[in-house]
Amino acid sequence: MEYTGKLTDKNITFIKEFILLGFSELHNFQRVLFVIILVIYICILLGNGLIIVITNVERALQTPMYYFLGNFSFVEICYTSVTLPRMLKNLWNQKRHISLLSCAVQLCFFLILVVTESFLLAVMAYDRYIAICKPLYYPLIMNHKMCVQMVIGSWVTGIPVIIVQTYQVFSVPFCGSNKLDHFFCDMPPLMKLACGDTFRTEFFIFVDCFLFALIPFLLILFSYTRILQTILKLPSITGRSKAFSTCSSHLTVVCLFYGSGFIAYFQSLSSSSLGTDKIISLFYMIVTPMVNPLIYSLRNKDFIVTMRKLFSTYI
């Protein structure tokens, strides 16, 4: 649905809905992609759902570290559920239209969840920092009230800014082509369809990236710098190995999340091809949430023992 208006004395077709192209160029593989992505989505739901259940029912895992992990897994489920169901629908029925309002809602929820995940990763790094660098103060600092406040803070901190950011993005007129060369509504491909002066909007996008991505990443980097300094001072090799093992899973997830996210956004905002951007976005959208439960379960001895005990009890 489109209508014709005037902008700077020229007739321009203003966009009222987008067409999500996704991987429409792969005409013969739509059903195959549907099956692959459906299987991945089910794995994400089952894997992260299992972590949530285990961290809530097993008393041995009801510690701050696993409390944060359970919340992180819940965010992962929400994060993928914002985009993947519509993507699966588009692959199945080939109807790729999405209204401006639906696109704005999808973008807003997606960004809120990305920001929440970014802050939760910083909170989990801080938890490991206190546990390793200040172990005597750990029970006092990381009490239940503090943990709940940190999780709530991770959820709500970015909401007002993200709502304003989404409003700014959709306040810019979209004209010309309504074909969004992506599989969900994301800021970089949307800005490529915007007309008029987009400098102010793009400036605030970079500011938000700095506040909600770079600053948490720097806090994580600072935490692990101090952790590494403390670990290297430990007298025994066994102590060093144990300390490293408690951080390795989280550090791996941090590298996957921030590595793929930074590459996707900074490459998208450059003049690079969106074809590459879609593949990178797909990686951090579905591959990372799928492998996170495997990373935590396979690299954590306490988790493996608990899973074996639960499965032997109920199966």
Tab-separated table of C-alpha atoms in Angstrom:
chain	number	residue	atom	x	y	z
A	1	MET	CA	0.000	0.000	0.000
A	2	GLU	CA	1.514	3.246	-1.118
A	3	TYR	CA	0.426	6.814	-1.812
A	4	THR	CA	1.942	9.716	-3.744
A	5	GLY	CA	2.993	12.943	-2.046
A	6	LYS	CA	5.436	15.776	-2.431
A	7	LEU	CA	8.849	16.223	-0.938
A	8	THR	CA	11.041	19.140	-2.038
A	9	ASP	CA	8.650	19.790	-4.948
A	10	LYS	CA	9.046	16.328	-6.470
A	11	ASN	CA	6.467	13.574	-6.752
A	12	ILE	CA	7.596	10.713	-4.544
A	13	THR	CA	5.940	7.425	-3.659
A	14	PHE	CA	5.902	7.095	0.123
A	15	ILE	CA	6.137	3.581	1.552
A	16	LYS	CA	3.338	2.279	3.777
A	17	GLU	CA	4.617	-1.305	4.021
A	18	PHE	CA	7.791	-3.262	3.318
A	19	ILE	CA	8.514	-6.487	1.520
A	20	LEU	CA	11.024	-8.586	3.477
A	21	LEU	CA	13.111	-10.178	0.746
A	22	GLY	CA	15.018	-12.493	3.092
A	23	PHE	CA	16.552	-15.211	0.946
A	24	SER	CA	13.988	-14.883	-1.866
A	25	GLU	CA	16.747	-15.247	-4.448
A	26	LEU	CA	17.024	-18.905	-3.418
A	27	HIS	CA	13.689	-19.823	-5.019
A	28	ASN	CA	14.284	-23.570	-5.055
A	29	PHE	CA	15.432	-23.802	-1.437
A	30	GLN	CA	12.601	-22.044	0.446
A	31	ARG	CA	11.208	-25.273	1.927
A	32	VAL	CA	14.704	-26.515	2.772
A	33	LEU	CA	15.481	-23.224	4.546
A	34	PHE	CA	12.146	-23.465	6.359
A	35	VAL	CA	13.005	-26.929	7.716
A	36	ILE	CA	16.562	-25.920	8.703
A	37	ILE	CA	15.483	-22.756	10.510
A	38	LEU	CA	12.527	-24.543	12.164
A	39	VAL	CA	14.867	-27.228	13.535
A	40	ILE	CA	17.279	-24.552	14.786
A	41	TYR	CA	14.415	-22.622	16.422
A	42	ILE	CA	13.173	-25.771	18.177
A	43	CYS	CA	16.739	-26.453	19.395
A	44	ILE	CA	16.941	-22.883	20.739
A	45	LEU	CA	13.639	-23.286	22.607
A	46	LEU	CA	14.520	-26.730	24.001
A	47	GLY	CA	18.141	-25.945	24.880
A	48	ASN	CA	17.504	-22.622	26.597
A	49	GLY	CA	14.257	-23.897	28.129
A	50	LEU	CA	16.174	-26.811	29.666
A	51	ILE	CA	18.661	-24.383	31.237
A	52	ILE	CA	15.791	-22.330	32.719
A	53	VAL	CA	14.143	-25.449	34.187
A	54	ILE	CA	17.351	-26.934	35.582
A	55	THR	CA	18.551	-23.685	37.177
A	56	ASN	CA	15.152	-23.281	38.876
A	57	VAL	CA	14.472	-26.824	40.107
A	58	GLU	CA	17.967	-27.906	41.169
A	59	ARG	CA	18.960	-26.457	44.530
A	60	ALA	CA	22.687	-26.914	43.889
A	61	LEU	CA	22.433	-24.516	40.940
A	62	GLN	CA	20.438	-21.802	42.695
A	63	THR	CA	23.409	-19.460	42.922
A	64	PRO	CA	23.874	-15.960	41.414
A	65	MET	CA	25.827	-17.345	38.445
A	66	TYR	CA	23.052	-19.757	37.441
A	67	TYR	CA	20.339	-17.211	38.271
A	68	PHE	CA	21.868	-14.902	35.683
A	69	LEU	CA	22.290	-17.810	33.270
A	70	GLY	CA	18.594	-18.710	33.554
A	71	ASN	CA	17.593	-15.114	32.832
A	72	PHE	CA	20.044	-14.983	29.940
A	73	SER	CA	18.480	-18.107	28.428
A	74	PHE	CA	15.012	-16.561	28.770
A	75	VAL	CA	16.220	-13.469	26.892
A	76	GLU	CA	17.644	-15.745	24.179
A	77	ILE	CA	14.224	-17.366	23.702
A	78	CYS	CA	12.452	-13.993	23.518
A	79	TYR	CA	15.185	-12.559	21.300
A	80	THR	CA	14.785	-15.220	18.613
A	81	SER	CA	10.983	-15.388	18.968
A	82	VAL	CA	10.690	-11.759	17.880
A	83	THR	CA	12.007	-12.548	14.399
A	84	LEU	CA	12.045	-16.273	13.620
A	85	PRO	CA	8.274	-17.035	13.634
A	86	ARG	CA	7.608	-14.356	10.981
A	87	MET	CA	10.655	-15.513	9.045
A	88	LEU	CA	9.312	-19.075	9.065
A	89	LYS	CA	5.884	-17.809	7.989
A	90	ASN	CA	7.428	-15.895	5.078
A	91	LEU	CA	9.391	-18.941	3.954
A	92	TRP	CA	6.283	-21.132	4.100
A	93	ASN	CA	3.644	-19.004	2.364
A	94	GLN	CA	5.933	-16.635	0.414
A	95	LYS	CA	3.919	-13.608	1.639
A	96	ARG	CA	6.623	-11.203	2.683
A	97	HIS	CA	4.641	-8.011	3.326
A	98	ILE	CA	4.982	-6.262	6.679
A	99	SER	CA	3.305	-2.984	7.638
A	100	LEU	CA	5.273	-0.023	8.991
A	101	LEU	CA	3.647	-0.484	12.408
A	102	SER	CA	4.507	-4.207	12.580
A	103	CYS	CA	8.025	-3.431	11.398
A	104	ALA	CA	8.433	-0.736	14.077
A	105	VAL	CA	7.139	-3.063	16.826
A	106	GLN	CA	9.474	-5.853	15.697
A	107	LEU	CA	12.481	-3.504	15.607
A	108	CYS	CA	11.651	-2.027	19.024
A	109	PHE	CA	11.328	-5.399	20.787
A	110	PHE	CA	14.392	-6.759	18.983
A	111	LEU	CA	16.562	-3.817	20.103
A	112	ILE	CA	15.256	-3.948	23.684
A	113	LEU	CA	16.179	-7.637	23.913
A	114	VAL	CA	19.606	-7.087	22.325
A	115	VAL	CA	20.323	-4.336	24.874
A	116	THR	CA	19.082	-6.574	27.711
A	117	GLU	CA	21.353	-9.387	26.544
A	118	SER	CA	24.300	-6.993	26.322
A	119	PHE	CA	23.768	-5.763	29.888
A	120	LEU	CA	23.213	-9.297	31.210
A	121	LEU	CA	26.549	-10.373	29.748
A	122	ALA	CA	28.168	-7.444	31.593
A	123	VAL	CA	26.372	-8.432	34.821
A	124	MET	CA	27.580	-12.027	34.450
A	125	ALA	CA	31.147	-10.774	33.954
A	126	TYR	CA	30.829	-8.647	37.101
A	127	ASP	CA	29.571	-11.717	38.995
A	128	ARG	CA	32.669	-13.682	37.927
A	129	TYR	CA	34.883	-10.709	38.861
A	130	ILE	CA	33.504	-10.601	42.423
A	131	ALA	CA	33.657	-14.406	42.752
A	132	ILE	CA	37.333	-14.613	41.740
A	133	CYS	CA	38.801	-11.272	42.778
A	134	LYS	CA	36.814	-10.712	46.003
A	135	PRO	CA	35.653	-14.181	47.104
A	136	LEU	CA	35.284	-13.268	50.802
A	137	TYR	CA	32.852	-10.466	49.952
A	138	TYR	CA	30.943	-12.488	47.326
A	139	PRO	CA	27.990	-13.634	49.532
A	140	LEU	CA	27.626	-10.085	50.873
A	141	ILE	CA	27.783	-8.276	47.518
A	142	MET	CA	25.944	-10.788	45.314
A	143	ASN	CA	22.956	-11.320	47.591
A	144	HIS	CA	19.525	-12.189	46.167
A	145	LYS	CA	18.228	-8.624	46.313
A	146	MET	CA	21.268	-7.339	44.444
A	147	CYS	CA	20.924	-10.043	41.772
A	148	VAL	CA	17.239	-9.244	41.202
A	149	GLN	CA	17.995	-5.523	40.945
A	150	MET	CA	20.759	-6.143	38.403
A	151	VAL	CA	18.479	-8.313	36.239
A	152	ILE	CA	15.641	-5.765	36.379
A	153	GLY	CA	18.132	-3.007	35.569
A	154	SER	CA	19.338	-4.978	32.548
A	155	TRP	CA	15.754	-5.228	31.281
A	156	VAL	CA	14.524	-1.674	31.844
A	157	THR	CA	17.603	0.535	31.349
A	158	GLY	CA	17.437	0.687	27.582
A	159	ILE	CA	13.647	0.689	27.091
A	160	PRO	CA	13.015	4.497	27.060
A	161	VAL	CA	15.972	5.171	24.754
A	162	ILE	CA	15.075	2.318	22.388
A	163	ILE	CA	11.466	3.525	22.095
A	164	VAL	CA	12.696	7.022	21.203
A	165	GLN	CA	15.253	5.531	18.783
A	166	THR	CA	12.566	3.464	17.041
A	167	TYR	CA	10.353	6.557	16.756
A	168	GLN	CA	13.263	8.466	15.192
A	169	VAL	CA	13.944	5.718	12.653
A	170	PHE	CA	10.306	5.609	11.531
A	171	SER	CA	9.943	9.396	11.570
A	172	VAL	CA	12.279	9.510	8.572
A	173	PRO	CA	10.269	9.211	5.311
A	174	PHE	CA	10.749	6.004	3.350
A	175	CYS	CA	10.332	6.489	-0.372
A	176	GLY	CA	11.112	4.692	-3.608
A	177	SER	CA	11.581	0.950	-3.255
A	178	ASN	CA	9.741	-0.835	-0.449
A	179	LYS	CA	11.889	-3.969	-0.746
A	180	LEU	CA	13.766	-4.470	2.516
A	181	ASP	CA	16.716	-6.703	1.657
A	182	HIS	CA	16.728	-8.512	4.976
A	183	PHE	CA	14.758	-11.214	6.779
A	184	PHE	CA	13.567	-8.946	9.617
A	185	CYS	CA	13.269	-5.228	10.361
A	186	ASP	CA	16.698	-4.014	11.429
A	187	MET	CA	18.112	-0.492	11.508
A	188	PRO	CA	20.895	-0.677	8.862
A	189	PRO	CA	18.699	-1.988	5.986
A	190	LEU	CA	15.884	0.376	7.017
A	191	MET	CA	18.194	3.393	6.849
A	192	LYS	CA	19.230	2.380	3.347
A	193	LEU	CA	15.601	2.885	2.228
A	194	ALA	CA	15.205	6.247	3.985
A	195	CYS	CA	15.160	9.452	1.977
A	196	GLY	CA	15.858	12.988	3.033
A	197	ASP	CA	18.369	13.975	5.715
A	198	THR	CA	19.170	10.925	7.865
A	199	PHE	CA	22.305	12.325	9.539
A	200	ARG	CA	20.624	13.029	12.881
A	201	THR	CA	19.018	9.586	13.055
A	202	GLU	CA	22.244	7.797	12.097
A	203	PHE	CA	24.166	9.882	14.664
A	204	PHE	CA	21.829	8.756	17.451
A	205	ILE	CA	22.115	5.156	16.249
A	206	PHE	CA	25.888	5.362	16.743
A	207	VAL	CA	25.383	6.990	20.173
A	208	ASP	CA	23.046	4.173	21.224
A	209	CYS	CA	25.513	1.570	19.947
A	210	PHE	CA	28.171	3.225	22.094
A	211	LEU	CA	25.968	3.348	25.202
A	212	PHE	CA	24.372	-0.083	24.982
A	213	ALA	CA	27.007	-2.174	23.202
A	214	LEU	CA	30.460	-0.652	23.545
A	215	ILE	CA	30.218	0.421	27.205
A	216	PRO	CA	29.001	-3.031	28.426
A	217	PHE	CA	31.716	-4.612	26.289
A	218	LEU	CA	34.366	-2.369	27.880
A	219	LEU	CA	33.024	-3.277	31.349
A	220	ILE	CA	33.324	-6.968	30.438
A	221	LEU	CA	36.851	-6.369	29.154
A	222	PHE	CA	37.795	-4.550	32.375
A	223	SER	CA	36.317	-7.361	34.511
A	224	TYR	CA	38.237	-10.052	32.666
A	225	THR	CA	41.459	-8.030	32.774
A	226	ARG	CA	41.205	-7.942	36.570
A	227	ILE	CA	40.177	-11.620	36.652
A	228	LEU	CA	43.204	-12.589	34.563
A	229	GLN	CA	45.519	-10.598	36.823
A	230	THR	CA	44.084	-12.361	39.890
A	231	ILE	CA	44.251	-15.834	38.327
A	232	LEU	CA	47.894	-15.416	37.320
A	233	LYS	CA	48.737	-14.634	40.961
A	234	LEU	CA	47.256	-17.919	42.224
A	235	PRO	CA	50.017	-20.210	43.514
A	236	SER	CA	48.637	-23.555	42.325
A	237	ILE	CA	48.002	-24.728	38.763
A	238	THR	CA	44.816	-26.467	39.942
A	239	GLY	CA	43.472	-23.204	41.328
A	240	ARG	CA	44.220	-21.409	38.076
A	241	SER	CA	42.570	-24.140	36.031
A	242	LYS	CA	39.423	-24.083	38.188
A	243	ALA	CA	39.191	-20.294	38.009
A	244	PHE	CA	39.620	-20.336	34.219
A	245	SER	CA	36.939	-23.025	33.844
A	246	THR	CA	34.338	-20.920	35.669
A	247	CYS	CA	34.858	-18.099	33.155
A	248	SER	CA	35.487	-19.955	29.889
A	249	SER	CA	31.824	-20.560	28.976
A	250	HIS	CA	30.795	-16.954	29.547
A	251	LEU	CA	33.850	-15.631	27.716
A	252	THR	CA	33.068	-17.838	24.702
A	253	VAL	CA	29.484	-16.535	24.562
A	254	VAL	CA	30.727	-12.941	24.855
A	255	CYS	CA	33.086	-13.445	21.903
A	256	LEU	CA	30.299	-14.974	19.767
A	257	PHE	CA	27.710	-12.326	20.647
A	258	TYR	CA	29.853	-9.203	20.368
A	259	GLY	CA	32.046	-10.499	17.555
A	260	SER	CA	29.172	-11.298	15.189
A	261	GLY	CA	27.102	-8.299	16.350
A	262	PHE	CA	29.848	-5.720	15.806
A	263	ILE	CA	30.747	-7.163	12.401
A	264	ALA	CA	27.097	-7.191	11.299
A	265	TYR	CA	26.309	-3.628	12.370
A	266	PHE	CA	29.470	-1.864	11.348
A	267	GLN	CA	29.584	-3.681	8.017
A	268	SER	CA	25.893	-2.934	7.431
A	269	LEU	CA	26.372	0.771	8.062
A	270	SER	CA	29.214	0.828	5.536
A	271	SER	CA	28.855	0.504	1.782
A	272	SER	CA	29.218	-3.291	1.846
A	273	SER	CA	26.789	-5.721	0.250
A	274	LEU	CA	23.689	-6.580	2.241
A	275	GLY	CA	24.024	-10.173	1.075
A	276	THR	CA	26.985	-10.647	3.404
A	277	ASP	CA	25.195	-8.710	6.134
A	278	LYS	CA	22.223	-11.088	6.021
A	279	ILE	CA	24.473	-14.108	6.538
A	280	ILE	CA	26.253	-12.452	9.482
A	281	SER	CA	22.920	-11.324	10.968
A	282	LEU	CA	21.585	-14.852	10.608
A	283	PHE	CA	24.633	-16.079	12.515
A	284	TYR	CA	24.136	-13.840	15.544
A	285	MET	CA	20.343	-14.180	15.353
A	286	ILE	CA	20.028	-17.972	15.392
A	287	VAL	CA	23.387	-19.749	15.527
A	288	THR	CA	24.665	-18.033	18.681
A	289	PRO	CA	21.461	-18.645	20.737
A	290	MET	CA	21.493	-22.271	19.564
A	291	VAL	CA	25.086	-23.003	20.628
A	292	ASN	CA	24.948	-21.079	23.927
A	293	PRO	CA	23.207	-23.938	25.835
A	294	LEU	CA	25.786	-26.376	24.437
A	295	ILE	CA	28.645	-24.105	25.505
A	296	TYR	CA	27.351	-23.816	29.072
A	297	SER	CA	26.314	-27.453	29.458
A	298	LEU	CA	29.368	-29.103	27.878
A	299	ARG	CA	31.927	-26.849	29.579
A	300	ASN	CA	30.378	-26.862	33.051
A	301	LYS	CA	30.891	-29.914	35.254
A	302	ASP	CA	28.196	-28.908	37.782
A	303	PHE	CA	25.668	-28.550	34.985
A	304	ILE	CA	26.559	-31.941	33.479
A	305	VAL	CA	26.263	-33.673	36.861
A	306	THR	CA	22.883	-32.027	37.516
A	307	MET	CA	21.562	-32.981	34.070
A	308	ARG	CA	22.601	-36.609	34.545
A	309	LYS	CA	20.949	-36.710	37.953
A	310	LEU	CA	17.695	-35.209	36.674
A	311	PHE	CA	17.554	-37.439	33.606
A	312	SER	CA	18.230	-40.549	35.689
A	313	THR	CA	15.444	-39.528	38.077
A	314	TYR	CA	12.712	-38.655	35.576
A	315	ILE	CA	13.570	-40.840	32.578
